[in-house]
Tab-separated table of C-alpha atoms and ligand atoms in Angstrom:
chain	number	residue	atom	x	y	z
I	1	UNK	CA	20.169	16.615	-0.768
I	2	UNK	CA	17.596	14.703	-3.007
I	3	UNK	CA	16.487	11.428	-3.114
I	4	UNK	CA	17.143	9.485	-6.175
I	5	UNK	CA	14.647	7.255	-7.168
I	6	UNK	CA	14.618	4.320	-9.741
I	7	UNK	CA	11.163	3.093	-10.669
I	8	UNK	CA	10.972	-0.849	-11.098
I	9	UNK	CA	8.295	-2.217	-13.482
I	10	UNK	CA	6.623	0.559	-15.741
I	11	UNK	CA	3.487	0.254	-15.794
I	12	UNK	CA	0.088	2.107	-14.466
I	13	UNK	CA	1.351	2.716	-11.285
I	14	UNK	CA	4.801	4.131	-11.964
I	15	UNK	CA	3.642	6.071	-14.360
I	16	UNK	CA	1.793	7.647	-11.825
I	17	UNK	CA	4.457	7.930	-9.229
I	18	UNK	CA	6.702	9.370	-11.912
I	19	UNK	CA	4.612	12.421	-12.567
I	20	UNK	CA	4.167	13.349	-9.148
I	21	UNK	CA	7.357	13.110	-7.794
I	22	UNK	CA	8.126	16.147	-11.239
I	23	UNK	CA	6.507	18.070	-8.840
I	24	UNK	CA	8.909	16.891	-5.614
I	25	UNK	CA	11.297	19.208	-3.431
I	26	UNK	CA	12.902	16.204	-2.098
I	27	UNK	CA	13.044	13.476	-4.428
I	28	UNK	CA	13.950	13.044	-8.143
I	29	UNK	CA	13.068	10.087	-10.821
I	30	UNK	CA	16.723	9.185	-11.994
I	31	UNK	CA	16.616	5.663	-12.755
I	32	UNK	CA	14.795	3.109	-14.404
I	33	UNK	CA	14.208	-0.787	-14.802
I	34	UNK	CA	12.110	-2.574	-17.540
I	35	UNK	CA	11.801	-5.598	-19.586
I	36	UNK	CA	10.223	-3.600	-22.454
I	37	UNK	CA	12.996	-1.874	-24.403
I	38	UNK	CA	10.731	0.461	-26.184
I	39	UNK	CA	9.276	1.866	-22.608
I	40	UNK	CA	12.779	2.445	-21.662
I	41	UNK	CA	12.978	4.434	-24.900
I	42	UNK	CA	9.879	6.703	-24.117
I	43	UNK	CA	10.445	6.935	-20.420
I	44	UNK	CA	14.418	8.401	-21.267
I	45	UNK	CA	12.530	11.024	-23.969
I	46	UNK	CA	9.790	12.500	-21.174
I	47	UNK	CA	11.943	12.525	-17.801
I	48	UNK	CA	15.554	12.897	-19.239
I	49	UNK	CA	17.214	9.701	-17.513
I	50	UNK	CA	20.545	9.097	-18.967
I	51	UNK	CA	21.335	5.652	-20.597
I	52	UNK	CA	23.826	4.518	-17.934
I	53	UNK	CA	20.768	4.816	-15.327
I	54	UNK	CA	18.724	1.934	-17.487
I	55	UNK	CA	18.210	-1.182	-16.196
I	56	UNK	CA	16.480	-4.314	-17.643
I	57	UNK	CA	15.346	-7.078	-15.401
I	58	UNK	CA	18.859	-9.117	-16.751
I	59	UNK	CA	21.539	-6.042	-15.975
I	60	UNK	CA	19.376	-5.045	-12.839
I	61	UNK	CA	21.919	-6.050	-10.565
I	62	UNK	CA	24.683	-3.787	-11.871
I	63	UNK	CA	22.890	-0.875	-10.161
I	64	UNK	CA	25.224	-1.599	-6.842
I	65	UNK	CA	27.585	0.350	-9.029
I	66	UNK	CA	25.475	3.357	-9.542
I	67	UNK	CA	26.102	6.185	-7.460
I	68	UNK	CA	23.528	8.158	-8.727
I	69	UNK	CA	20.193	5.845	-7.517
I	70	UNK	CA	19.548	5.812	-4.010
I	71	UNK	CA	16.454	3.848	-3.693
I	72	UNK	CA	14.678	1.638	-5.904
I	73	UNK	CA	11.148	1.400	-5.835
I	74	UNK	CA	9.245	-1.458	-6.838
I	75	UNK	CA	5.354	-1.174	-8.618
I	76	UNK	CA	5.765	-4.871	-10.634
I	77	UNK	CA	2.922	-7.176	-9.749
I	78	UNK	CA	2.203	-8.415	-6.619
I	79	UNK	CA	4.430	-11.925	-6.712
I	80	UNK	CA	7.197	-10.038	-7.692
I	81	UNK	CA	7.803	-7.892	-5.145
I	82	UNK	CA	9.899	-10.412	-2.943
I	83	UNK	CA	12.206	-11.573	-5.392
I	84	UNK	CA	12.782	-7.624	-6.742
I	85	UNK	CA	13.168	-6.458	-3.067
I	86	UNK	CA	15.401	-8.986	-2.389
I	87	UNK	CA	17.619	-8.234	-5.036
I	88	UNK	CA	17.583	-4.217	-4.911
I	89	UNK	CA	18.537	-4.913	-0.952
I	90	UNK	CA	21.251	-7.028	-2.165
I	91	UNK	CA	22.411	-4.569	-4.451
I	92	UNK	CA	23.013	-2.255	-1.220
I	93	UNK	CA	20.042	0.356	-2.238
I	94	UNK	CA	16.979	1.289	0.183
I	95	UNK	CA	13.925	-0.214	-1.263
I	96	UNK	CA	10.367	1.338	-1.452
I	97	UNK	CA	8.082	-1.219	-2.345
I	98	UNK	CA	4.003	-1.013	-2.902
I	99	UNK	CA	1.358	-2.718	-1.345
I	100	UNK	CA	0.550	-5.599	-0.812
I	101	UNK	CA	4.472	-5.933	-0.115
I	102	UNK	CA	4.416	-9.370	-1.028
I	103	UNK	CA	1.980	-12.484	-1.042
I	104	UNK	CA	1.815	-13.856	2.550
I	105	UNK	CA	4.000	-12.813	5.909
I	106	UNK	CA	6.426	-15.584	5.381
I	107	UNK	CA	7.692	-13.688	2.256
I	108	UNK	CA	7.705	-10.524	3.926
I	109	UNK	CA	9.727	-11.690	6.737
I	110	UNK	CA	12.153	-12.765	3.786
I	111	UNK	CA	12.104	-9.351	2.506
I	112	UNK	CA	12.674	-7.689	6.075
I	113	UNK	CA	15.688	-9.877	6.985
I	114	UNK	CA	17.172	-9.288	3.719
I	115	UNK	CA	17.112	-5.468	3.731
I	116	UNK	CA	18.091	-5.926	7.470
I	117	UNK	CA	21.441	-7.617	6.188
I	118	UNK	CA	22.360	-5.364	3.637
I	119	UNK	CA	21.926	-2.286	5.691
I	120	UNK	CA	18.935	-0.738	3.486
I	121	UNK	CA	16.015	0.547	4.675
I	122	UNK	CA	12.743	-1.158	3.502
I	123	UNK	CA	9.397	0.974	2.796
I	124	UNK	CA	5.857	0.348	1.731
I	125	UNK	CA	3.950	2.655	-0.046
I	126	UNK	CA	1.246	3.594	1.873
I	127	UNK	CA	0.726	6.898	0.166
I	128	UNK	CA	-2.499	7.761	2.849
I	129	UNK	CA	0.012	7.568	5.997
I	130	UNK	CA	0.980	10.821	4.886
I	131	UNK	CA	-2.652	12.375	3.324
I	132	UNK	CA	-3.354	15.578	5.324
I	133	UNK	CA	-6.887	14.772	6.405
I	134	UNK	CA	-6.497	11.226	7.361
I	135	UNK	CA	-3.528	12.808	9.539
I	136	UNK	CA	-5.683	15.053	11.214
I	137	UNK	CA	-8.087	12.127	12.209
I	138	UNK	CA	-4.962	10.365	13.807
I	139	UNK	CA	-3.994	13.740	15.317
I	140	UNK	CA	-7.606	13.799	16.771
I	141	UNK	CA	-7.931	10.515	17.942
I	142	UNK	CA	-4.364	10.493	19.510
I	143	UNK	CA	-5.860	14.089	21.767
I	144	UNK	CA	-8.555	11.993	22.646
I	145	UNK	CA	-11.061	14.377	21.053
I	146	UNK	CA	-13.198	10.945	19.639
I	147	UNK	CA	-12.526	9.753	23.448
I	148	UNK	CA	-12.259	5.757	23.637
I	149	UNK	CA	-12.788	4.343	20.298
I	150	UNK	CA	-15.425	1.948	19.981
I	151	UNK	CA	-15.848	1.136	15.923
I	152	UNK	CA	-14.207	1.242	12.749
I	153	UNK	CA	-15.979	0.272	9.389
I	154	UNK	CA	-13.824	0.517	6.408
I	155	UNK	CA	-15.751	-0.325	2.606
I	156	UNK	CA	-13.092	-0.555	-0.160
I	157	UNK	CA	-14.089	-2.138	-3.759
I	158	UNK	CA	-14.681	-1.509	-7.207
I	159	UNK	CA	-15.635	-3.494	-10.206
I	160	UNK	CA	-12.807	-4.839	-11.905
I	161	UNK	CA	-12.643	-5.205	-15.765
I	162	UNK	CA	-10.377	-7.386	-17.963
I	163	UNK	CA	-10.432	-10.480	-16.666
I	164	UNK	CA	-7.224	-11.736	-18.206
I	165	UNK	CA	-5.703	-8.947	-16.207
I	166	UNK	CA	-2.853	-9.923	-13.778
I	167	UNK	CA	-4.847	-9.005	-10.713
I	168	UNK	CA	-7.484	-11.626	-11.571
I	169	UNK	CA	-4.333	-14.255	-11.555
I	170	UNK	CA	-3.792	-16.033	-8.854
I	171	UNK	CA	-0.103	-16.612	-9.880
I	172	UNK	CA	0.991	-13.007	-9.896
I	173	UNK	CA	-1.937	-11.441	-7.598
I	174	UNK	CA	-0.961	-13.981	-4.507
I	175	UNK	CA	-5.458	-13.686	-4.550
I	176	UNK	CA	-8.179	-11.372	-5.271
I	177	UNK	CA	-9.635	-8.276	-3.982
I	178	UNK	CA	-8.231	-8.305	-0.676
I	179	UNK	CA	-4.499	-8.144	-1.811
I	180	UNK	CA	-5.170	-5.102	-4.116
I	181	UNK	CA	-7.788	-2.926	-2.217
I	182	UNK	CA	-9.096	-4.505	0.766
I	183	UNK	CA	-5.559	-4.697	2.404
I	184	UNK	CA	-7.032	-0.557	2.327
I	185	UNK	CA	-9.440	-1.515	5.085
I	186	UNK	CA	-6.773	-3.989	7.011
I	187	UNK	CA	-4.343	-0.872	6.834
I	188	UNK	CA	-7.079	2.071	7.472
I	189	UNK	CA	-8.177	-0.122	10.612
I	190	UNK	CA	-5.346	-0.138	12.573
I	191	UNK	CA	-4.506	3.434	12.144
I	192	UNK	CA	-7.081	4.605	12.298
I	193	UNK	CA	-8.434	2.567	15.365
I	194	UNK	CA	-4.809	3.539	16.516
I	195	UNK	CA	-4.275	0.057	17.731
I	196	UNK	CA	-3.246	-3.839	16.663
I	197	UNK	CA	-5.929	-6.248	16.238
I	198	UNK	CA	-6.162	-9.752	18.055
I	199	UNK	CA	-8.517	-11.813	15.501
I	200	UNK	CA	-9.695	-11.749	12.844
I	201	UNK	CA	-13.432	-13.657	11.409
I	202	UNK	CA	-14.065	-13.873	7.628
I	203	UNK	CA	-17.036	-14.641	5.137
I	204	UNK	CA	-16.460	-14.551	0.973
I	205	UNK	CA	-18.842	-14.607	-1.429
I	206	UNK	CA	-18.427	-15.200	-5.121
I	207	UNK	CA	-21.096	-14.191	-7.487
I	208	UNK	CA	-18.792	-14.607	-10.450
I	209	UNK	CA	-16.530	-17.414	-10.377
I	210	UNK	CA	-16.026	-17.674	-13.959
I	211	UNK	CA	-14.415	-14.083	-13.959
I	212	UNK	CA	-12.712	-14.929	-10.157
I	213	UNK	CA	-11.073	-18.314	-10.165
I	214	UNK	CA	-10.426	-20.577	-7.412
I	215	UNK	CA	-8.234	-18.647	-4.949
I	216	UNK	CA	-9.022	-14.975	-6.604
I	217	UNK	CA	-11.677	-13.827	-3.879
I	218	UNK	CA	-13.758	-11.168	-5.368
I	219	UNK	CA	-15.605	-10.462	-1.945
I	220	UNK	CA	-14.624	-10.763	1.650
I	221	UNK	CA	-16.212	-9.327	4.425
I	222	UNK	CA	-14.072	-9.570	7.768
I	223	UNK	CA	-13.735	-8.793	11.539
I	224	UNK	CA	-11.153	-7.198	13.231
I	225	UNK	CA	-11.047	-7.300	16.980
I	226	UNK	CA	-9.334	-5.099	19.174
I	227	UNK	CA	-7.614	-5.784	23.044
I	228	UNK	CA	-9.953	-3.275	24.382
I	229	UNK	CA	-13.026	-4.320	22.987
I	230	UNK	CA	-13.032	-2.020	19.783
I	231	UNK	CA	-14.265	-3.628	16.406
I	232	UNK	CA	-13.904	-3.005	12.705
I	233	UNK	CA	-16.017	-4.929	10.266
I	234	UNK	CA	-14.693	-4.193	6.795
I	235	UNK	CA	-15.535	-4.919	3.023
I	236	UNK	CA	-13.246	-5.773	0.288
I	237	UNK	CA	-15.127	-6.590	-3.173
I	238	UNK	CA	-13.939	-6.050	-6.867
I	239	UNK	CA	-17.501	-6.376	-7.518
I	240	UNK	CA	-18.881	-2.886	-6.387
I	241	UNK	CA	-18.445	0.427	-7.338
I	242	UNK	CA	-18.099	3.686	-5.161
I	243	UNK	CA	-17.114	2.069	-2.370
I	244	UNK	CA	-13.996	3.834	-0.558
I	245	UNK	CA	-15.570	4.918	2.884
I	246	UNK	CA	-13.789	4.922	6.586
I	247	UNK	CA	-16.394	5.243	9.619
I	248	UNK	CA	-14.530	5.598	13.090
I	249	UNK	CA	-17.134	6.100	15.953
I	250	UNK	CA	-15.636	6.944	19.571
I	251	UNK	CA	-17.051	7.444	22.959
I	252	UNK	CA	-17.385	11.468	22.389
I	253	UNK	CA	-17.541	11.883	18.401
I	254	UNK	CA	-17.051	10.480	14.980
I	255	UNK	CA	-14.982	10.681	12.294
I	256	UNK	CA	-16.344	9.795	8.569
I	257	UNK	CA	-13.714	9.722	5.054
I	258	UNK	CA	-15.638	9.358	2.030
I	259	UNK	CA	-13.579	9.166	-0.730
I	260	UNK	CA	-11.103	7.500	2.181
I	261	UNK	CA	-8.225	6.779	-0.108
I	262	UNK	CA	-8.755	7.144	-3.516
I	263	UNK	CA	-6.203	9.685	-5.627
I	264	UNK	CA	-8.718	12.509	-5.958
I	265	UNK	CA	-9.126	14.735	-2.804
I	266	UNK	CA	-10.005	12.972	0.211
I	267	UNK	CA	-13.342	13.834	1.917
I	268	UNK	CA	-14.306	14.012	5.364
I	269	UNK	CA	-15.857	15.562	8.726
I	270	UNK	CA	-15.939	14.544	11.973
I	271	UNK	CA	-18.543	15.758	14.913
I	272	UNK	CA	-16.247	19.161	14.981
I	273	UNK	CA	-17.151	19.762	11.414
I	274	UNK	CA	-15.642	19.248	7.754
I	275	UNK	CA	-11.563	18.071	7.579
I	276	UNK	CA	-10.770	21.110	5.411
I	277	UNK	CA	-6.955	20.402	5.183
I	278	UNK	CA	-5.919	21.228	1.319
I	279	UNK	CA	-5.672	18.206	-1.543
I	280	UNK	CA	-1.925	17.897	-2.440
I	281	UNK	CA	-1.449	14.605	-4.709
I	282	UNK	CA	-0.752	11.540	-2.720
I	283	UNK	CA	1.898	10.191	-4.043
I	284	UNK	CA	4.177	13.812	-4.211
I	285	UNK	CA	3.712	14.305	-0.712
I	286	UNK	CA	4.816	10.168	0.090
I	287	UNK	CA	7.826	10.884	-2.311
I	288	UNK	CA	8.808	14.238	-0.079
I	289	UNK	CA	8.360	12.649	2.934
I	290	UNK	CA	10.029	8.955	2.057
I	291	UNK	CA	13.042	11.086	1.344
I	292	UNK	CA	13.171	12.712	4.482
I	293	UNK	CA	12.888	9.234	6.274
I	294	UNK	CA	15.763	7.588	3.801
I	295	UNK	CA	17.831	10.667	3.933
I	296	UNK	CA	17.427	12.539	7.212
I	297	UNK	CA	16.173	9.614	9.506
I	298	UNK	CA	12.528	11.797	9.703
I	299	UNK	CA	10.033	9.583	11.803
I	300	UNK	CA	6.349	9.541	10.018
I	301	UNK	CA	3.561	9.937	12.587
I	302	UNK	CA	1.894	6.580	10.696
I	303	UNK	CA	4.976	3.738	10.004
I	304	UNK	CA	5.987	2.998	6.694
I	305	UNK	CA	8.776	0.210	7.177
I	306	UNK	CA	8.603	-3.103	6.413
I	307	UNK	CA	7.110	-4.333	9.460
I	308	UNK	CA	4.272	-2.188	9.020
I	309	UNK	CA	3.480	-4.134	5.272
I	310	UNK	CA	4.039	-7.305	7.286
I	311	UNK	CA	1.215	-6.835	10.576
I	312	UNK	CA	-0.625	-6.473	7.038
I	313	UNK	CA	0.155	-9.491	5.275
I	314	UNK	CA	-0.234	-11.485	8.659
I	315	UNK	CA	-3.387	-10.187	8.787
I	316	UNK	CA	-4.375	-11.229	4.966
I	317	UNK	CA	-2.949	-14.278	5.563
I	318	UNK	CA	-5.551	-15.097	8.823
I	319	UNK	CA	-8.136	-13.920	6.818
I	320	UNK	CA	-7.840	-16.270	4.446
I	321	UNK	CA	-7.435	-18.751	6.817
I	322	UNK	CA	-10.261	-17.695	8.703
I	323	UNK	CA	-12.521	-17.835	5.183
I	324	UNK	CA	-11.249	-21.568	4.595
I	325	UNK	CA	-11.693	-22.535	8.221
I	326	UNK	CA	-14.903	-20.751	9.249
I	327	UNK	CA	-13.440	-19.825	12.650
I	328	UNK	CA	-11.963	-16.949	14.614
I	329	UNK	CA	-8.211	-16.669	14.066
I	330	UNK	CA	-6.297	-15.309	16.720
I	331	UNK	CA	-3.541	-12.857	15.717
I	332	UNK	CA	0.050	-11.901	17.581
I	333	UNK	CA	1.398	-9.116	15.124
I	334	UNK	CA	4.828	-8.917	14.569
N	401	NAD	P1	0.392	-2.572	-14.092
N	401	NAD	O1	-0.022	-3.855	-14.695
N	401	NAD	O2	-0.137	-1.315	-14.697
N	401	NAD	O3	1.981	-2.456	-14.078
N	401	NAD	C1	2.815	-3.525	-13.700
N	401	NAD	C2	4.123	-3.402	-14.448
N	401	NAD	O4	4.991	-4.468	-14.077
N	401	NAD	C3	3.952	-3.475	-15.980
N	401	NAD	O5	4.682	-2.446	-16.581
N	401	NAD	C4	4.541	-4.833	-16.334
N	401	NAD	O6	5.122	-4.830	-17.630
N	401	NAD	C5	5.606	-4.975	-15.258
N	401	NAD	N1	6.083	-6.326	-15.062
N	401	NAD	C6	7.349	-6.634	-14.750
N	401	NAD	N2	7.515	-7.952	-14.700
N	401	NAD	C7	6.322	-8.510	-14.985
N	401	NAD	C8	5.857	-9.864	-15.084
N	401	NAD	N3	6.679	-10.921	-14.884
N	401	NAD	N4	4.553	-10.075	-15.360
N	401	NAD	C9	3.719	-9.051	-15.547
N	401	NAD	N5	4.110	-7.741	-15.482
N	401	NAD	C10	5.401	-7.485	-15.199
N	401	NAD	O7	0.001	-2.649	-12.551
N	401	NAD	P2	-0.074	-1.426	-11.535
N	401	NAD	O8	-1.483	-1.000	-11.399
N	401	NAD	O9	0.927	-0.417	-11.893
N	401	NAD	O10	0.318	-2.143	-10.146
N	401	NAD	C11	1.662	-2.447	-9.829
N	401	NAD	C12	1.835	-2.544	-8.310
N	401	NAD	O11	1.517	-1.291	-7.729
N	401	NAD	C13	0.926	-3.563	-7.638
N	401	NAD	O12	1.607	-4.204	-6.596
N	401	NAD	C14	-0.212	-2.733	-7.086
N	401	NAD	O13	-0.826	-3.290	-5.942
N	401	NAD	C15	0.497	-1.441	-6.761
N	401	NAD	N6	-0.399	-0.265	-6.834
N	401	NAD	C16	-0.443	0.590	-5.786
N	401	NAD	C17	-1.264	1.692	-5.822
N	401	NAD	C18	-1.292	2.668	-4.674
N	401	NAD	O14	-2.143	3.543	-4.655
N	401	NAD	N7	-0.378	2.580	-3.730
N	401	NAD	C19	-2.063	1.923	-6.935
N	401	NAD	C20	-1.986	1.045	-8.010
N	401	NAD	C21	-1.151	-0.061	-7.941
């Protein structure tokens, strides 16, 4: 059995998504939903999708009907994902959605207890929960070989372009370089510290804020504490280049991920040596494995649900109130 997959909003991303998952065992592009008629057009031409599996944002809705989509996923821009979740859940089909999974936790509570009703399953796309090296790392640090973990440092940025892109809009980006890449960091910390943080501290700095208006942060360095005593401090800037690096430091070794989660192979070693575990592209794999969750009730080592995306987006959400305030802000997860 295969997992059939309609793509929601057509753009970089799904483009993306769409040409790995050609290269799938376990899942198949068979659906489609855009505003833009001629994208429909093109996107029928390359993959093959029949007309009757074409969706705009108006006729969406019909796709309870449609026997052949299983899931939809969702790649629109960030302040779209809660409305689109919530109306794929209420069309009775399993939802993927990418990250951030929506603008604050409130929203993705929403999302959760909507999915919950209709009986669909709600995932994020956190294509490195399933990358072979950063797996390894978990399996390492789970057999103790780091021994107690002490500190995580996680560096994720690069410099945007266009400003009239919708990332640098507050409106559809729910805020700046956090949402988009340093949620990375918030995300790499807890598994790879293997553990849920209690508070958060956070300092921006804007050096451009012509280019990043009020409430589009284009740095934020933050603190994550742990219950044991563990740290991460972590970087999230669209103002730097080459900067996707994990650092994990434990008791008895280290583990170091340079490129951490770009597309292109991961890097890494640890104190045993280089993480030689073979590239396969991200998003293939994720597609393989989502479909063995959706379909055969398969239980990823690293969560994917929705209340994984939401110990996220409570996290953004104190570190933005831990920017505005100055202070520590404590954190219950969940
Ligand atoms: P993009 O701008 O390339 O694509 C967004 C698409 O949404 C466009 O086709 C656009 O036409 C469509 N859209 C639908 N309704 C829209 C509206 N009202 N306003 C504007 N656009 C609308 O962006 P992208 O880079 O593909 O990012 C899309 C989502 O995917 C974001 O949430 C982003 O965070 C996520 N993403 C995830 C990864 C990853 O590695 N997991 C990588 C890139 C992007």
């Amino acid at each position: 059995q295969v997992l059939r997959v309609a793509l929601m909003g057509l753009g970089g991303y799904a483009n993306r998504v769409a040409e790995a998952m050609q290269s799938c065992t376990k899942a198949k592009l068979t659906g489609i939903v855009s505003g833009t008629p001629s994208k429909i057009k093109d996107w029928q031409n390359k993959y093959g999708i029949p007309e009757k599996n074409c969706y705009s944002y108006d006729t969406f809705d019909q796709i309870k009907n449609n026997p052949d989509i299983d899931v939809v996923y969702v790649t629109t821009p960030n302040a779209l994902h809660h409305n689109n979740v919530i109306r794929a859940a209420a069309a009775g089909k399993h939802v993927i959605c990418e990250k951030p999974m929506a603008l604050n936790a409130r929203e993705g509570r929403e999302m959760i207890a909507a999915c919950k009703k209709a009986g669909v399953q709600l995932l994020v796309g956190y294509r490195m929960h399933f990358e072979p090296k950063t797996l390894e790392v978990v399996r390492m640090r789970n057999d103790g070989e780091f021994g107690k973990v002490l500190f995580f440092q996680g560096l994720c940025g690069f410099r945007i372009g266009d400003p009239t892109q919708w990332r640098l809009n507050k409106a559809l980006a729910g805020g700046g370089s956090l949402m988009d890449i340093g949620i990375y960091a918030i995300n790499g910390a807890r598994y790879m510290v293997g553990a849920e943080p209690v508070w958060v501290t956070a300092q921006e700095t804007k050096t451009d804020p012509v280019k990043f208006k009020e409430g589009v942060d284009e740095t934020i360095q933050f603190q994550l504490g742990f219950p044991d005593g563990t740290v991460a401090s972590c970087l999230s800037t669209y103002n730097m280049n080459n900067l996707d690096r994990f650092f994990l430091n434990g008791e008895k070794g280290f583990a170091e991920l340079q490129p951490s989660t770009g597309y292109g192979p991961i890097r890494g070693r640890t104190h045993k040596g280089e993480l030689t575990q073979p590239h396969k592209t991200h998003q293939t794999v994720q597609m393989d494995e989502m479909a063995g969750i959706l379909l055969e009730n398969k239980q990823p080592v690293v969560p994917v649900n929705g209340e994984e995306g939401l110990k996220d987006l409570q996290i953004i959400d104190a570190i933005y109130q831990a920017v505005k305030t100055g202070r520590r802000v404590d954190l219950h997860l969940g």
